[in-house]
Amino acid sequence: MKRFFAALAAAGLSAALLAGCAKLGGPELINVSYDPTREFYEAYNVLFIDHWEAETGRHLEVIQSHGGSGSQALAVSQGLPADVVTLALEADVQAIADEGLIDPGWIDEFPNDSAPYTSTIVFLVHAGNPKNIQDWDDLARADVGVITPNPKTSGGARWNFLAAWAWAEDAYDGNEIRVRNFIERLYQNVLVLDSGARGSTTSFVENGQGDVLITWENEGYLAMEEYPGEYEMITPSVSILCQPTVAVVDEVTRVNGTRRLAEEYLNYLYSDEAQHLAAQYYYRPSNPDILAQYGDRFDLSVELVTIDDFGGWAAAQEKFFADGGEFDMIYENMEPED
């Protein structure tokens, strides 16, 4: 139980929730998610609870946890009893599977590689775009301050890094020395590496740090909605198809007896109602027919590389984000000598 409560606290659940768990013996369903999904799942949980009660006649409580995707995966691996995870990328879910908590083959359990909605990476700049930031090369200019999270803890930050790398590979004809040099110059301009995407949004829109925020498309839209007239979005010439990934945490649902509930919770994300709801919160529906209805909201013509262009998440994780990988080497080169 000490490990359980420590993991809950590490994942950012409130003291009131911890007390409620102690009193009630735990909620019926825990969804451990990443930073920018807060608003979407607040709305989705209401939708799903109504669906579940209509189907079963039973009341349901859903408890949410949010944080950097990598940190959330670690919390689940260390004992946070998630019935389902809805994380920023496949690699974070696989890290939990590698601990034996999610059964093999999970990626094929739900449609579209278990990605019920997608997003991409954009730039958020101040109104009027005073630094005239148009594409990735502008982020390496000496006069630009960049905000992006830490790829070691944030799934969104890993998408950011790969999108920048993909642009540089195209711009420099695959010359990895020039690509690394560009990425190093970009990260030299990063003013703060927050642990998650929402923390970076706070640094930029609330604390006024930086000239540009590299962010999820949906997060950029939410910031502009909350601060009308203060920010605008720039879509770079090359970005990446971001596939947030969902899975049932099999070991937990076996203990809790929540397997059917967990499966239905994730399956319902693919329903027409949930797909339209995702679009309302600026996620791109995975249903192509529904996505096509939102062509006025999303730039459907932007060039998007995919994780397959990097050999899949296992290869990308090993090359770029593992200890001693490209990100670590770039950061080591940036550190001043004693």
Coordinates of N, CA and C in Angstrom, one line a residue, residues 27-178:
P27 N -11.0 3.7 -6.8 CA -12.0 4.0 -7.8 C -12.3 2.8 -8.7
E28 N -13.4 2.8 -9.5 CA -13.7 1.7 -10.3 C -12.7 1.7 -11.5
L29 N -12.2 2.8 -12.0 CA -11.3 2.8 -13.1 C -10.3 4.0 -13.0
I30 N -9.0 3.7 -13.1 CA -8.0 4.7 -13.1 C -7.4 4.8 -14.6
N31 N -7.5 6.0 -15.1 CA -6.9 6.2 -16.4 C -5.6 7.1 -16.2
V32 N -4.5 6.6 -16.5 CA -3.2 7.3 -16.4 C -2.9 7.8 -17.8
S33 N -2.8 9.2 -17.9 CA -2.7 9.8 -19.2 C -1.5 10.8 -19.1
Y34 N -1.3 11.6 -20.2 CA -0.3 12.5 -20.3 C -0.8 13.9 -20.2
D35 N 0.0 14.9 -20.2 CA -0.4 16.3 -19.8 C -1.5 16.9 -20.7
P36 N -1.4 17.0 -22.0 CA -2.4 17.8 -22.7 C -3.8 17.1 -22.9
T37 N -4.0 16.0 -22.3 CA -5.3 15.3 -22.5 C -6.3 15.7 -21.4
R38 N -5.9 16.6 -20.5 CA -6.7 16.8 -19.3 C -8.2 17.2 -19.7
E39 N -8.3 18.2 -20.5 CA -9.6 18.8 -20.9 C -10.4 17.7 -21.7
F40 N -9.7 17.0 -22.6 CA -10.4 16.0 -23.4 C -11.0 15.0 -22.5
Y41 N -10.2 14.4 -21.6 CA -10.7 13.3 -20.8 C -11.7 13.7 -19.7
E42 N -11.7 15.0 -19.3 CA -12.8 15.5 -18.4 C -14.1 15.4 -19.1
A43 N -14.1 15.7 -20.4 CA -15.3 15.7 -21.2 C -15.7 14.2 -21.6
Y44 N -14.6 13.5 -22.0 CA -14.9 12.1 -22.4 C -15.4 11.2 -21.3
N45 N -14.9 11.4 -20.1 CA -15.4 10.6 -18.9 C -16.9 10.8 -18.7
V46 N -17.4 12.1 -18.8 CA -18.8 12.3 -18.7 C -19.6 11.5 -19.8
L47 N -19.1 11.6 -21.0 CA -19.7 10.9 -22.1 C -19.7 9.4 -21.9
F48 N -18.6 8.8 -21.4 CA -18.5 7.4 -21.2 C -19.3 6.9 -20.0
I49 N -19.3 7.7 -19.0 CA -20.1 7.3 -17.8 C -21.6 7.2 -18.2
D50 N -22.1 8.1 -19.0 CA -23.4 8.0 -19.4 C -23.6 6.8 -20.3
H51 N -22.7 6.5 -21.2 CA -22.8 5.3 -22.0 C -22.7 4.0 -21.2
W52 N -21.8 3.9 -20.2 CA -21.7 2.8 -19.4 C -23.0 2.5 -18.5
E53 N -23.5 3.6 -17.9 CA -24.7 3.4 -17.1 C -25.9 3.0 -18.0
A54 N -26.0 3.5 -19.2 CA -27.0 3.1 -20.1 C -26.9 1.7 -20.5
E55 N -25.7 1.2 -20.7 CA -25.4 -0.2 -21.1 C -25.6 -1.2 -19.9
T56 N -25.2 -0.8 -18.7 CA -25.1 -1.7 -17.6 C -26.0 -1.4 -16.4
G57 N -26.5 -0.1 -16.4 CA -27.3 0.3 -15.2 C -26.5 0.6 -14.0
R58 N -25.2 0.6 -14.1 CA -24.3 0.7 -13.0 C -23.6 2.1 -13.0
H59 N -23.4 2.7 -11.8 CA -22.7 3.9 -11.7 C -21.2 3.7 -11.8
L60 N -20.5 4.6 -12.3 CA -19.0 4.5 -12.6 C -18.3 5.7 -12.1
E61 N -17.1 5.5 -11.5 CA -16.2 6.6 -11.2 C -15.0 6.4 -12.1
V62 N -14.5 7.5 -12.7 CA -13.2 7.4 -13.4 C -12.3 8.4 -12.8
I63 N -11.1 8.0 -12.5 CA -10.1 8.9 -11.9 C -9.0 9.1 -12.9
Q64 N -8.6 10.3 -13.1 CA -7.5 10.7 -14.0 C -6.2 11.0 -13.3
S65 N -5.1 10.7 -14.0 CA -3.8 11.2 -13.6 C -3.1 11.7 -14.8
H66 N -2.5 12.8 -14.7 CA -1.8 13.5 -15.8 C -0.4 13.9 -15.4
G67 N 0.5 13.8 -16.4 CA 1.9 14.3 -16.2 C 2.7 14.0 -17.5
G68 N 4.0 14.2 -17.4 CA 4.8 13.9 -18.6 C 4.6 12.4 -18.9
S69 N 4.5 12.1 -20.2 CA 4.2 10.7 -20.6 C 5.2 9.7 -20.1
G70 N 6.5 10.0 -20.2 CA 7.5 9.1 -19.7 C 7.5 8.9 -18.2
S71 N 7.2 10.0 -17.5 CA 7.1 9.9 -16.1 C 5.9 9.1 -15.7
Q72 N 4.8 9.2 -16.4 CA 3.6 8.5 -16.1 C 3.8 7.0 -16.3
A73 N 4.5 6.6 -17.4 CA 4.8 5.2 -17.7 C 5.7 4.7 -16.5
L74 N 6.6 5.5 -16.0 CA 7.4 5.0 -14.9 C 6.6 4.8 -13.7
A75 N 5.7 5.7 -13.4 CA 4.8 5.6 -12.2 C 4.0 4.3 -12.3
V76 N 3.4 4.0 -13.4 CA 2.7 2.8 -13.6 C 3.6 1.5 -13.4
S77 N 4.8 1.6 -13.9 CA 5.7 0.5 -13.8 C 6.1 0.3 -12.3
Q78 N 6.1 1.4 -11.6 CA 6.5 1.3 -10.2 C 5.3 1.1 -9.2
G79 N 4.1 0.9 -9.7 CA 3.0 0.6 -8.8 C 1.8 1.4 -8.9
L80 N 1.7 2.4 -9.7 CA 0.5 3.2 -9.8 C -0.5 2.3 -10.5
P81 N -1.7 1.9 -9.9 CA -2.5 0.9 -10.4 C -3.5 1.3 -11.4
A82 N -3.0 1.7 -12.6 CA -3.8 2.1 -13.7 C -4.5 0.9 -14.3
D83 N -5.8 1.1 -14.5 CA -6.6 0.1 -15.3 C -6.3 0.3 -16.8
V84 N -6.2 1.5 -17.2 CA -5.8 1.8 -18.6 C -4.8 2.9 -18.6
V85 N -4.0 2.9 -19.7 CA -3.1 4.0 -19.9 C -3.4 4.6 -21.3
T86 N -3.3 6.0 -21.4 CA -3.6 6.7 -22.6 C -2.4 7.7 -22.8
L87 N -1.3 7.2 -23.3 CA -0.1 7.9 -23.2 C 0.3 8.5 -24.6
A88 N 1.4 9.3 -24.6 CA 1.7 10.1 -25.7 C 2.3 9.3 -26.9
L89 N 2.8 8.1 -26.6 CA 3.4 7.4 -27.7 C 3.6 5.9 -27.3
E90 N 3.8 5.1 -28.3 CA 3.9 3.7 -28.2 C 5.0 3.3 -27.3
A91 N 6.1 3.9 -27.4 CA 7.3 3.5 -26.6 C 7.0 3.6 -25.1
D92 N 6.2 4.5 -24.6 CA 5.9 4.6 -23.2 C 5.0 3.5 -22.7
V93 N 4.0 3.1 -23.6 CA 3.2 1.9 -23.3 C 4.1 0.7 -23.3
Q94 N 5.0 0.6 -24.2 CA 5.8 -0.6 -24.3 C 6.7 -0.7 -23.1
A95 N 7.1 0.4 -22.5 CA 8.0 0.3 -21.3 C 7.2 -0.3 -20.2
I96 N 5.9 -0.1 -20.1 CA 5.1 -0.8 -19.1 C 4.9 -2.2 -19.4
A97 N 4.8 -2.5 -20.7 CA 4.7 -3.9 -21.2 C 5.9 -4.7 -20.8
D98 N 7.1 -4.0 -21.0 CA 8.4 -4.7 -20.7 C 8.5 -5.1 -19.2
E99 N 7.7 -4.4 -18.4 CA 7.7 -4.8 -17.0 C 6.7 -5.9 -16.6
G100 N 6.1 -6.4 -17.7 CA 5.2 -7.5 -17.5 C 3.8 -7.2 -17.1
L101 N 3.4 -5.9 -17.2 CA 2.1 -5.4 -16.7 C 1.1 -5.4 -17.8
I102 N 1.5 -5.4 -19.1 CA 0.7 -5.4 -20.2 C 1.0 -6.5 -21.1
D103 N 0.1 -7.3 -21.5 CA 0.3 -8.5 -22.3 C 0.9 -8.2 -23.7
P104 N 1.7 -9.1 -24.2 CA 2.2 -9.0 -25.6 C 1.1 -8.9 -26.6
G105 N 1.3 -8.1 -27.7 CA 0.3 -8.0 -28.7 C -0.6 -6.8 -28.4
W106 N -0.4 -6.0 -27.4 CA -1.3 -5.0 -27.1 C -1.5 -3.9 -28.2
I107 N -0.5 -3.7 -29.0 CA -0.6 -2.7 -30.1 C -1.7 -3.0 -31.1
D108 N -2.1 -4.3 -31.2 CA -3.1 -4.7 -32.1 C -4.5 -4.9 -31.5
E109 N -4.6 -4.6 -30.2 CA -5.8 -4.8 -29.5 C -6.9 -3.9 -29.9
F110 N -6.6 -2.7 -30.3 CA -7.5 -1.7 -30.7 C -7.1 -1.1 -32.1
P111 N -8.1 -0.5 -32.9 CA -7.8 -0.1 -34.2 C -6.7 0.9 -34.3
N112 N -6.1 1.0 -35.6 CA -5.1 2.0 -35.9 C -3.9 2.0 -34.9
D113 N -3.4 0.8 -34.7 CA -2.3 0.6 -33.8 C -2.6 1.2 -32.4
S114 N -3.8 1.0 -32.0 CA -4.2 1.4 -30.6 C -4.1 2.9 -30.5
A115 N -4.3 3.7 -31.6 CA -4.2 5.1 -31.5 C -5.6 5.7 -31.9
P116 N -6.5 6.0 -31.0 CA -7.8 6.5 -31.3 C -7.9 7.9 -31.9
Y117 N -6.9 8.7 -31.7 CA -6.8 10.0 -32.2 C -5.4 10.3 -32.5
T118 N -5.1 11.3 -33.3 CA -3.7 11.7 -33.6 C -3.5 13.2 -33.4
S119 N -2.3 13.7 -33.6 CA -2.0 15.1 -33.5 C -0.8 15.3 -34.4
T120 N -0.3 16.5 -34.3 CA 1.0 16.8 -35.0 C 1.7 17.9 -34.2
I121 N 2.9 18.3 -34.6 CA 3.7 19.3 -33.9 C 3.7 20.6 -34.6
V122 N 3.4 21.7 -33.9 CA 3.3 23.0 -34.4 C 4.1 24.0 -33.6
F123 N 4.2 25.3 -34.0 CA 4.8 26.3 -33.2 C 3.7 27.3 -32.7
L124 N 3.8 27.7 -31.5 CA 2.9 28.7 -30.9 C 3.8 30.0 -30.7
V125 N 3.4 31.1 -31.3 CA 4.2 32.3 -31.2 C 3.3 33.4 -30.7
H126 N 3.9 34.6 -30.3 CA 3.1 35.7 -29.8 C 2.4 36.4 -31.0
A127 N 1.3 37.0 -30.7 CA 0.4 37.6 -31.7 C 1.3 38.6 -32.6
G128 N 1.1 38.5 -33.9 CA 1.9 39.3 -34.8 C 3.2 38.7 -35.2
N129 N 3.5 37.5 -34.5 CA 4.8 36.8 -34.8 C 6.0 37.8 -34.9
P130 N 6.3 38.5 -33.8 CA 7.3 39.5 -33.9 C 8.7 39.0 -34.3
K131 N 9.0 37.8 -34.2 CA 10.3 37.3 -34.6 C 10.2 36.6 -36.0
N132 N 9.1 36.7 -36.6 CA 8.9 36.2 -38.0 C 9.3 34.7 -38.1
I133 N 8.8 33.9 -37.2 CA 9.2 32.5 -37.1 C 8.2 31.7 -38.1
Q134 N 8.8 31.1 -39.1 CA 8.0 30.4 -40.1 C 8.3 28.9 -40.2
D135 N 9.6 28.5 -39.9 CA 9.9 27.1 -40.1 C 11.0 26.7 -39.1
W136 N 11.4 25.5 -39.1 CA 12.4 25.0 -38.1 C 13.7 25.7 -38.1
D137 N 14.2 26.2 -39.2 CA 15.5 26.8 -39.3 C 15.4 28.1 -38.4
D138 N 14.3 28.8 -38.3 CA 14.2 30.0 -37.5 C 14.4 29.7 -36.0
L139 N 14.1 28.5 -35.6 CA 14.3 28.1 -34.2 C 15.8 28.0 -33.8
A140 N 16.7 28.0 -34.8 CA 18.1 27.9 -34.5 C 18.8 29.3 -34.6
R141 N 18.0 30.3 -34.8 CA 18.6 31.7 -34.9 C 19.0 32.1 -33.5
A142 N 20.0 32.9 -33.5 CA 20.6 33.4 -32.2 C 19.6 34.3 -31.4
D143 N 18.6 34.9 -32.1 CA 17.7 35.8 -31.4 C 16.4 35.2 -31.0
V144 N 16.3 33.9 -31.0 CA 15.0 33.2 -30.7 C 15.2 32.3 -29.5
G145 N 14.3 32.6 -28.5 CA 14.2 31.7 -27.3 C 13.1 30.7 -27.5
V146 N 13.5 29.4 -27.3 CA 12.6 28.3 -27.6 C 12.1 27.6 -26.2
I147 N 10.9 27.2 -26.2 CA 10.4 26.4 -25.1 C 9.9 25.1 -25.6
T148 N 10.4 24.0 -25.0 CA 10.0 22.6 -25.4 C 10.3 21.8 -24.1
P149 N 9.5 20.7 -23.9 CA 9.8 19.9 -22.7 C 11.0 19.0 -22.9
N150 N 11.3 18.2 -21.9 CA 12.5 17.3 -21.8 C 12.1 15.9 -22.5
P151 N 12.8 15.5 -23.5 CA 12.5 14.2 -24.1 C 12.7 13.0 -23.2
K152 N 13.5 13.2 -22.1 CA 13.7 12.1 -21.2 C 12.4 11.8 -20.4
T153 N 11.5 12.8 -20.2 CA 10.4 12.6 -19.4 C 9.1 12.8 -20.1
S154 N 9.1 13.5 -21.3 CA 7.9 13.9 -22.0 C 7.8 13.2 -23.3
G155 N 6.6 12.5 -23.6 CA 6.4 12.0 -24.9 C 6.3 13.0 -26.0
G156 N 5.6 14.1 -25.7 CA 5.5 15.2 -26.6 C 6.8 15.8 -27.0
A157 N 7.7 15.8 -26.1 CA 9.1 16.3 -26.4 C 9.8 15.4 -27.4
R158 N 9.6 14.1 -27.3 CA 10.2 13.2 -28.2 C 9.6 13.4 -29.6
W159 N 8.3 13.6 -29.7 CA 7.7 14.0 -31.0 C 8.3 15.3 -31.6
N160 N 8.5 16.3 -30.7 CA 9.1 17.6 -31.1 C 10.5 17.3 -31.7
F161 N 11.3 16.6 -31.0 CA 12.7 16.3 -31.4 C 12.7 15.6 -32.7
L162 N 11.9 14.6 -32.9 CA 11.9 13.8 -34.2 C 11.3 14.7 -35.3
A163 N 10.4 15.5 -35.1 CA 9.9 16.4 -36.1 C 11.0 17.4 -36.6
A164 N 11.8 17.9 -35.6 CA 12.9 18.8 -36.0 C 13.9 18.0 -36.8
W165 N 14.2 16.8 -36.3 CA 15.2 16.0 -37.0 C 14.8 15.7 -38.4
A166 N 13.5 15.3 -38.6 CA 13.0 15.0 -39.9 C 13.2 16.2 -40.9
W167 N 12.9 17.4 -40.4 CA 13.0 18.6 -41.2 C 14.5 18.8 -41.6
A168 N 15.4 18.6 -40.6 CA 16.8 18.8 -40.9 C 17.4 17.8 -41.8
E169 N 16.9 16.5 -41.7 CA 17.4 15.5 -42.7 C 17.0 15.9 -44.1
D170 N 15.8 16.4 -44.3 CA 15.4 16.8 -45.6 C 16.2 18.1 -46.0
A171 N 16.4 19.0 -45.1 CA 17.0 20.3 -45.5 C 18.5 20.1 -45.8
Y172 N 19.1 19.1 -45.1 CA 20.6 18.9 -45.3 C 20.9 17.6 -46.0
D173 N 19.9 17.1 -46.8 CA 20.1 15.9 -47.7 C 20.7 14.7 -46.9
G174 N 20.2 14.5 -45.7 CA 20.6 13.4 -44.9 C 22.0 13.4 -44.3
N175 N 22.7 14.6 -44.4 CA 24.0 14.8 -43.8 C 23.9 14.9 -42.3
E176 N 24.2 13.8 -41.6 CA 23.9 13.7 -40.1 C 24.8 14.7 -39.3
I177 N 26.0 15.0 -39.8 CA 26.8 16.0 -39.1 C 26.1 17.3 -39.1
R178 N 25.5 17.7 -40.3 CA 24.8 19.0 -40.3 C 23.5 18.9 -39.6

